[in-house]
mmCIF file of C-alpha atoms in Angstrom:
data_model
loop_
_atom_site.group_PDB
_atom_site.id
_atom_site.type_symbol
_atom_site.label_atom_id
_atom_site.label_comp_id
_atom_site.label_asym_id
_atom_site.label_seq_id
_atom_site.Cartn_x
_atom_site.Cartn_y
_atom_site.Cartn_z
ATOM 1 C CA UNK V 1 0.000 0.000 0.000
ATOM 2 C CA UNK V 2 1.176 2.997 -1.251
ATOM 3 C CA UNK V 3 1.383 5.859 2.293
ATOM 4 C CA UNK V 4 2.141 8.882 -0.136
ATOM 5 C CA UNK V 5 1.092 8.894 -3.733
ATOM 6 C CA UNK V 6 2.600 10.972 -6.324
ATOM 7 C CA UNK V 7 1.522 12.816 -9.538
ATOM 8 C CA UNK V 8 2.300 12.674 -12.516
ATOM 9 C CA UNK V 9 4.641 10.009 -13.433
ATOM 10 C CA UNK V 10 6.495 12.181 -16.075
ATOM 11 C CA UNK V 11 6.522 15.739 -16.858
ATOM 12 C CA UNK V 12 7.552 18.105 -20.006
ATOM 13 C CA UNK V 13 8.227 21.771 -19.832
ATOM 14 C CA UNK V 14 9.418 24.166 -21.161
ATOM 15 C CA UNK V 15 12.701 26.739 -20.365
ATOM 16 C CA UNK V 16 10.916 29.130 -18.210
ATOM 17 C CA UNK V 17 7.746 27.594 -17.302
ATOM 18 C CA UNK V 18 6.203 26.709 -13.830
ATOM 19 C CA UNK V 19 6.733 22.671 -13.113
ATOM 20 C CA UNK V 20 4.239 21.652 -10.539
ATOM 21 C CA UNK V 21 3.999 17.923 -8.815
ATOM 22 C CA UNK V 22 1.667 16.677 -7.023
ATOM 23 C CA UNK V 23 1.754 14.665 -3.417
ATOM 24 C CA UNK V 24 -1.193 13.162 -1.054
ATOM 25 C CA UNK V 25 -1.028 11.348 2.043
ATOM 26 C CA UNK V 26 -3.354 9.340 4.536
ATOM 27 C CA UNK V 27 -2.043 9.220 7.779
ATOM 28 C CA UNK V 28 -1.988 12.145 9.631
ATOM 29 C CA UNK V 29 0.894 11.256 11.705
ATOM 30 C CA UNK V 30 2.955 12.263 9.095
ATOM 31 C CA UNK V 31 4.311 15.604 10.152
ATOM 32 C CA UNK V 32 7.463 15.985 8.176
ATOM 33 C CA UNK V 33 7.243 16.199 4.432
ATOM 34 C CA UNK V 34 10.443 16.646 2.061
ATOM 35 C CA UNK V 35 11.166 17.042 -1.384
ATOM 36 C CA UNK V 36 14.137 14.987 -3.444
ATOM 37 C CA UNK V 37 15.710 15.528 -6.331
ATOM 38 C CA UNK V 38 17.983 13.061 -7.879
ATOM 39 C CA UNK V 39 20.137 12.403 -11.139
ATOM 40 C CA UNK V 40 20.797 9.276 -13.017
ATOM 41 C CA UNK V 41 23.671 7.670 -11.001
ATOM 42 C CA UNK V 42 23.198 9.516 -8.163
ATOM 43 C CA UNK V 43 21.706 9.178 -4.626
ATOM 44 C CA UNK V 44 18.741 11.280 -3.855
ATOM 45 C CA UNK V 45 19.230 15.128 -2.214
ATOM 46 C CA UNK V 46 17.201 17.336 0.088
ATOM 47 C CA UNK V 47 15.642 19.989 -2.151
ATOM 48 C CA UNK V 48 13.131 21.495 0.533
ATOM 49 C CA UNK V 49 10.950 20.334 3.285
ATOM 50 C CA UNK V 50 8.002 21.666 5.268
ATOM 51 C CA UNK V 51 6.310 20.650 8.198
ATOM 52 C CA UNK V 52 1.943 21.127 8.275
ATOM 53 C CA UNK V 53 2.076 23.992 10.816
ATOM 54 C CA UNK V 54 2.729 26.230 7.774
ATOM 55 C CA UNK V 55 1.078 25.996 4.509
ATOM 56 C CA UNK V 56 3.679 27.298 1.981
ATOM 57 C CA UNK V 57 7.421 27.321 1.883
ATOM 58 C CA UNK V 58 9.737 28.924 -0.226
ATOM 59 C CA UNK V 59 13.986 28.452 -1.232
ATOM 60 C CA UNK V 60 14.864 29.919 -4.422
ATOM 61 C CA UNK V 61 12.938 29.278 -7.523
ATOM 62 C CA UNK V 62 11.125 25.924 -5.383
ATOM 63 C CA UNK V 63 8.211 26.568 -3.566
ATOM 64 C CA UNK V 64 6.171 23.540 -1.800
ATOM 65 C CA UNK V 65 2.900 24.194 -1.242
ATOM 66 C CA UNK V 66 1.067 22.340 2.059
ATOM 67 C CA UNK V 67 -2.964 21.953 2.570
ATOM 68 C CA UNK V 68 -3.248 19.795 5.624
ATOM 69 C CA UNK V 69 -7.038 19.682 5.487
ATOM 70 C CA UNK V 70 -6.942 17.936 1.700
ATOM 71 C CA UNK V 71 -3.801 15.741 3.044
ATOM 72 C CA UNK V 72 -2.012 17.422 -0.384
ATOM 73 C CA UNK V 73 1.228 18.944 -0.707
ATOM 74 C CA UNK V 74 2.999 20.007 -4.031
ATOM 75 C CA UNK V 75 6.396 21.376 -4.872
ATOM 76 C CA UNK V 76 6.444 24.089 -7.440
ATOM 77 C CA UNK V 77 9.622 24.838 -9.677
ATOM 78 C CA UNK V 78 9.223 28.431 -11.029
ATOM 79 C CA UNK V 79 11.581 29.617 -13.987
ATOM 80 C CA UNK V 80 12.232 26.099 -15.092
ATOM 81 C CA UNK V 81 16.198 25.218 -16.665
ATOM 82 C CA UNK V 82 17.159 22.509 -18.263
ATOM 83 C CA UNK V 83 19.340 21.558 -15.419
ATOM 84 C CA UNK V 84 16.254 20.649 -13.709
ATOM 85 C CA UNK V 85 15.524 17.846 -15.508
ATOM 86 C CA UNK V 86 15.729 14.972 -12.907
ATOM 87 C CA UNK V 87 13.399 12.889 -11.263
ATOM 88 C CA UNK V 88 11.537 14.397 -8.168
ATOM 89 C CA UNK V 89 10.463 12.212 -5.200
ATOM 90 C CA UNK V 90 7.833 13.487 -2.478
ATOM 91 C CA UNK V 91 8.743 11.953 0.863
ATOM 92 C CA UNK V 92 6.703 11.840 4.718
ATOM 93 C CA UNK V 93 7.970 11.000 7.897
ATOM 94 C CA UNK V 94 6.106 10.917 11.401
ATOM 95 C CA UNK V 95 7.503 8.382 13.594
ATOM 96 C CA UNK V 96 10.821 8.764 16.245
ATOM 97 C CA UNK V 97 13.950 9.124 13.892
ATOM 98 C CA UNK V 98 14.334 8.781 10.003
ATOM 99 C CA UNK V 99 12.061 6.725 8.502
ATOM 100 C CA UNK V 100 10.561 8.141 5.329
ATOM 101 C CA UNK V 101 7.646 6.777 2.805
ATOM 102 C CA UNK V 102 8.405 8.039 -0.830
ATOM 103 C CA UNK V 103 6.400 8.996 -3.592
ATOM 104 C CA UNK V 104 6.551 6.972 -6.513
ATOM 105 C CA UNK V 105 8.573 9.757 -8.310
ATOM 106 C CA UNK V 106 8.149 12.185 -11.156
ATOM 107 C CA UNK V 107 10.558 12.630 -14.485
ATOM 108 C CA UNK V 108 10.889 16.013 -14.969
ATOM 109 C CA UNK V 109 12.767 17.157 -18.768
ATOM 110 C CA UNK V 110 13.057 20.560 -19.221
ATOM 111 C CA UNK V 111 13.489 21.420 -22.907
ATOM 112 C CA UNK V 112 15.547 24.221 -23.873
ATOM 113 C CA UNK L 264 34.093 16.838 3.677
ATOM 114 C CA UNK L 265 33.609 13.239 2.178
ATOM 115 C CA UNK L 266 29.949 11.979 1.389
ATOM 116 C CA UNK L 267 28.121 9.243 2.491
ATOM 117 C CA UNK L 268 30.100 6.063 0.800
ATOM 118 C CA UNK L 269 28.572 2.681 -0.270
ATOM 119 C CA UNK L 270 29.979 -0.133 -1.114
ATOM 120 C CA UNK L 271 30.480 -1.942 -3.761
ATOM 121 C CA UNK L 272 28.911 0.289 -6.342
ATOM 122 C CA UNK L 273 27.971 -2.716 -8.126
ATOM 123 C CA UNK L 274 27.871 -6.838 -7.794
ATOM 124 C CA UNK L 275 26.338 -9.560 -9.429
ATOM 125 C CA UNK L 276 24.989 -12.201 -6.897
ATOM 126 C CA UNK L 277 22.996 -16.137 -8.115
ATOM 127 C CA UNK L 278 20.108 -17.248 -6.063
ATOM 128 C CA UNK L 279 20.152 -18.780 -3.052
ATOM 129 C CA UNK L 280 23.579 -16.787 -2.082
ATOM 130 C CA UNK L 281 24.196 -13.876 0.232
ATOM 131 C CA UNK L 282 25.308 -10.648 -0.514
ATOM 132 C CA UNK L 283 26.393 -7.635 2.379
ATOM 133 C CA UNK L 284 26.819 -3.973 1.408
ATOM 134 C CA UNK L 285 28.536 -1.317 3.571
ATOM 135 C CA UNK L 286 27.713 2.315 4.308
ATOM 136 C CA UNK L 287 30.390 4.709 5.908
ATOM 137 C CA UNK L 288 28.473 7.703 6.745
ATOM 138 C CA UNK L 289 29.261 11.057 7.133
ATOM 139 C CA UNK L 290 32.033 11.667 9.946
ATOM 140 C CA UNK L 291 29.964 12.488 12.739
ATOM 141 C CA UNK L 292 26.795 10.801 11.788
ATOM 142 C CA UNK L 293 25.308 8.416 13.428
ATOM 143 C CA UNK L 294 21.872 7.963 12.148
ATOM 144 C CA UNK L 295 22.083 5.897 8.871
ATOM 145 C CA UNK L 296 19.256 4.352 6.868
ATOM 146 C CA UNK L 297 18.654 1.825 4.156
ATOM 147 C CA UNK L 298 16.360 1.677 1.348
ATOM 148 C CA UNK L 299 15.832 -0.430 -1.492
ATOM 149 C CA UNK L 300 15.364 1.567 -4.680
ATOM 150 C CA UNK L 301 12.974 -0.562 -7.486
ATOM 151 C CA UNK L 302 11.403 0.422 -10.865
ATOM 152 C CA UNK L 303 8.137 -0.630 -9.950
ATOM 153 C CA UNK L 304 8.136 0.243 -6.225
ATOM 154 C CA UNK L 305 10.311 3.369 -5.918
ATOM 155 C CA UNK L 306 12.142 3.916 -2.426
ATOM 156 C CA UNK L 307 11.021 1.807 0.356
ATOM 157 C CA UNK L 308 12.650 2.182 3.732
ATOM 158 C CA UNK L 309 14.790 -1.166 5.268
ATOM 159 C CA UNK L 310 15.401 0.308 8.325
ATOM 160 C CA UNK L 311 17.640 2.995 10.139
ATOM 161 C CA UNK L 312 20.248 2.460 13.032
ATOM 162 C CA UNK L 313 21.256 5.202 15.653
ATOM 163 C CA UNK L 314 24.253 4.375 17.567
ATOM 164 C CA UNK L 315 24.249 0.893 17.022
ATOM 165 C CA UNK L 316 20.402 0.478 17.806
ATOM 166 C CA UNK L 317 18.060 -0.317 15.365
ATOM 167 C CA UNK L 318 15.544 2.446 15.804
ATOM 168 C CA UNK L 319 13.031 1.905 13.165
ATOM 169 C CA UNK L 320 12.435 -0.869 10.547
ATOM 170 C CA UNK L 321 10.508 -1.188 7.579
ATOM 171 C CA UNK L 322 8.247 -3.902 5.954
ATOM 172 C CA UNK L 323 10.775 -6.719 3.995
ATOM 173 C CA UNK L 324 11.089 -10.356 5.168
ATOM 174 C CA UNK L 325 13.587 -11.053 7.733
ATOM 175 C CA UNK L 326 15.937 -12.084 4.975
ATOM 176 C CA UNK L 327 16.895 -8.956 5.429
ATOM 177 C CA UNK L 328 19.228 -8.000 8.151
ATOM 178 C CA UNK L 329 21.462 -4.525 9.048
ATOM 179 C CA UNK L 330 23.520 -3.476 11.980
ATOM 180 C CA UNK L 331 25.844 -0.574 12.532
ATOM 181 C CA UNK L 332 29.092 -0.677 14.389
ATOM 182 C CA UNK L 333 30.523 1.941 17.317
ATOM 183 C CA UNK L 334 32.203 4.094 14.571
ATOM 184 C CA UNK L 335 28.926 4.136 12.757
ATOM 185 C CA UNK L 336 29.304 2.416 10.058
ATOM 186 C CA UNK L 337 26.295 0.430 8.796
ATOM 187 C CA UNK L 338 26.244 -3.375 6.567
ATOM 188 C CA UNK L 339 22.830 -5.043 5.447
ATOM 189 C CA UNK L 340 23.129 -8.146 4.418
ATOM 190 C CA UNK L 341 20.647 -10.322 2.393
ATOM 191 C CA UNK L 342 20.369 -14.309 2.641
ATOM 192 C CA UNK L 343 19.012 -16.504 0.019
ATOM 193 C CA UNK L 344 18.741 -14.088 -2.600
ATOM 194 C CA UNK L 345 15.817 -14.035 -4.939
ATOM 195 C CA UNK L 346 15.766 -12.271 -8.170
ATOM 196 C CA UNK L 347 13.430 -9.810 -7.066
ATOM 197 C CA UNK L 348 15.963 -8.446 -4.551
ATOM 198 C CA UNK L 349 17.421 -7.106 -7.535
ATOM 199 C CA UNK L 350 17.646 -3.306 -7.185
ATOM 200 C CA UNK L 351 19.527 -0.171 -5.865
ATOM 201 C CA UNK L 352 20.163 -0.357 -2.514
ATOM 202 C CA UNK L 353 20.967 3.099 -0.794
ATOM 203 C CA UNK L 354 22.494 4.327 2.625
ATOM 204 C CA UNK L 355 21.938 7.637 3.930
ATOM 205 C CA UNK L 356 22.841 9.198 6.981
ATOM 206 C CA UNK L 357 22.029 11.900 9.144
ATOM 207 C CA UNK L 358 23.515 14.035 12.643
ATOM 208 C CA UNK L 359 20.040 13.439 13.620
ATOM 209 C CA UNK L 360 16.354 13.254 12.902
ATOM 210 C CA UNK L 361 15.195 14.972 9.548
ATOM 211 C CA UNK L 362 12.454 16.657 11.999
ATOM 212 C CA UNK L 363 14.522 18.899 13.843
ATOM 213 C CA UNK L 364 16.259 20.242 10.740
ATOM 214 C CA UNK L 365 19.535 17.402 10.185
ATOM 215 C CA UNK L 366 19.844 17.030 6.756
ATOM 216 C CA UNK L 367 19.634 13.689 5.101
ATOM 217 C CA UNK L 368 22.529 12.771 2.890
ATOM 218 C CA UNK L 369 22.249 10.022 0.304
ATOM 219 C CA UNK L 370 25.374 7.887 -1.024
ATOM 220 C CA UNK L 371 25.061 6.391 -4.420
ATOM 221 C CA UNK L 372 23.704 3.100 -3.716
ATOM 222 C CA UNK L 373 24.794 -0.086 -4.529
ATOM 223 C CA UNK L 374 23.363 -2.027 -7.648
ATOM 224 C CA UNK L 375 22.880 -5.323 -6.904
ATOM 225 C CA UNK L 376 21.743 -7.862 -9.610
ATOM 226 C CA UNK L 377 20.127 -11.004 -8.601
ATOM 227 C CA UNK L 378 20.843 -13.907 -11.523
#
């Protein structure tokens, strides 16, 4: 059973415009919700995180938007580059040290 | 400062065998986690060790083991291999928990390919 489910799959855009993917959750212990980026070859990384006593969050062009009421959260990339192309992986956490369920993941290609 | 390192990067393992990865952390970290990275099934957590206790573990079959030693260093190790084992298996590692703002650092996983 999936605890965080992640939308869509795959993604295009284009240089410059707004990527937006989408997360929603069930159990409402989860109090801890980052983002990951990560790169063929490569380990995932900490892009942002917010916690649900705030409903918006913002570090550079990412923004991660948090509606505790619809159990939602998204992460917006404004000002797309092509350098963003990755896949993206929503993430909870709500229990006593580090244990995370993932999204599924999205493909994001930016095209130039 | 040097990243979280797994290893091998790569192996090739037959049925029925065992295989056992490492993870050397971060210097300084002693919270370190495992997941299993699939296709189909995306990230799903092993389980995560904090100064040599296991604090947390996830939903696989008890073929699946871990432990982490005083300098925090982490193995898992997986007996009678099946093919669906087959997958990217990463380590990350932490100061602390995510929740009170620690940082989670990924390695770059070992690939491990069940034949």
């Amino acid at each position: 059973q999936q605890q965080v489910k992640q939308s869509p799959q795959s993604l295009i855009v284009q240089k410059g415009g707004i990527s937006i993917i989408n997360c929603a959750y069930e159990n409402t212990a989860f109090d801890y919700f980052p983002w990951y980026q990560q790169f063929p070859g490569k380990g995932p990384a900490l892009l942002i995180a917010i916690r649900p006593d705030v409903s918006e969050k913002k570090e550079g062009r990412f923004t991660i938007s948090f509606n505790k009421s619809a159990k939602q959260f998204s992460l917006h990339i404004m000002d797309s580059q092509p350098g963003d192309s990755a896949t993206y992986f929503c993430a909870a956490s709500g229990y006593t040290g580090n244990q995370f369920y993932f999204g599924t993941g999205t493909s994001l290609t930016v095209i130039p | 400062k040097a990243g979280v390192t797994q290893t091998p990067r790569y192996l090739i393992k037959t049925r029925g065998q065992q295989v056992t990865l490492s993870c050397s952390p971060i210097s300084g970290h002693r919270s370190v986690s495992w997941y299993q990275q699939t296709p189909g099934q995306g990230l799903q957590f092993l389980f995560e060790y904090f100064s040599e206790t296991q604090r947390n573990k996830g939903n696989f079959p008890g073929r699946f083991s871990g432990r982490q030693f005083s300098n925090s260093r982490s193995e898992m190790n997986v007996s009678t291999l099946e093919l669906g084992d087959s997958a990217l298996y990463l380590c990350a590692s932490s100061l602390g928990q995510a929740i009170s703002g620690n940082t989670i650092y990924f390695g770059e996983g070992s690939w491990l390919t069940v034949v």
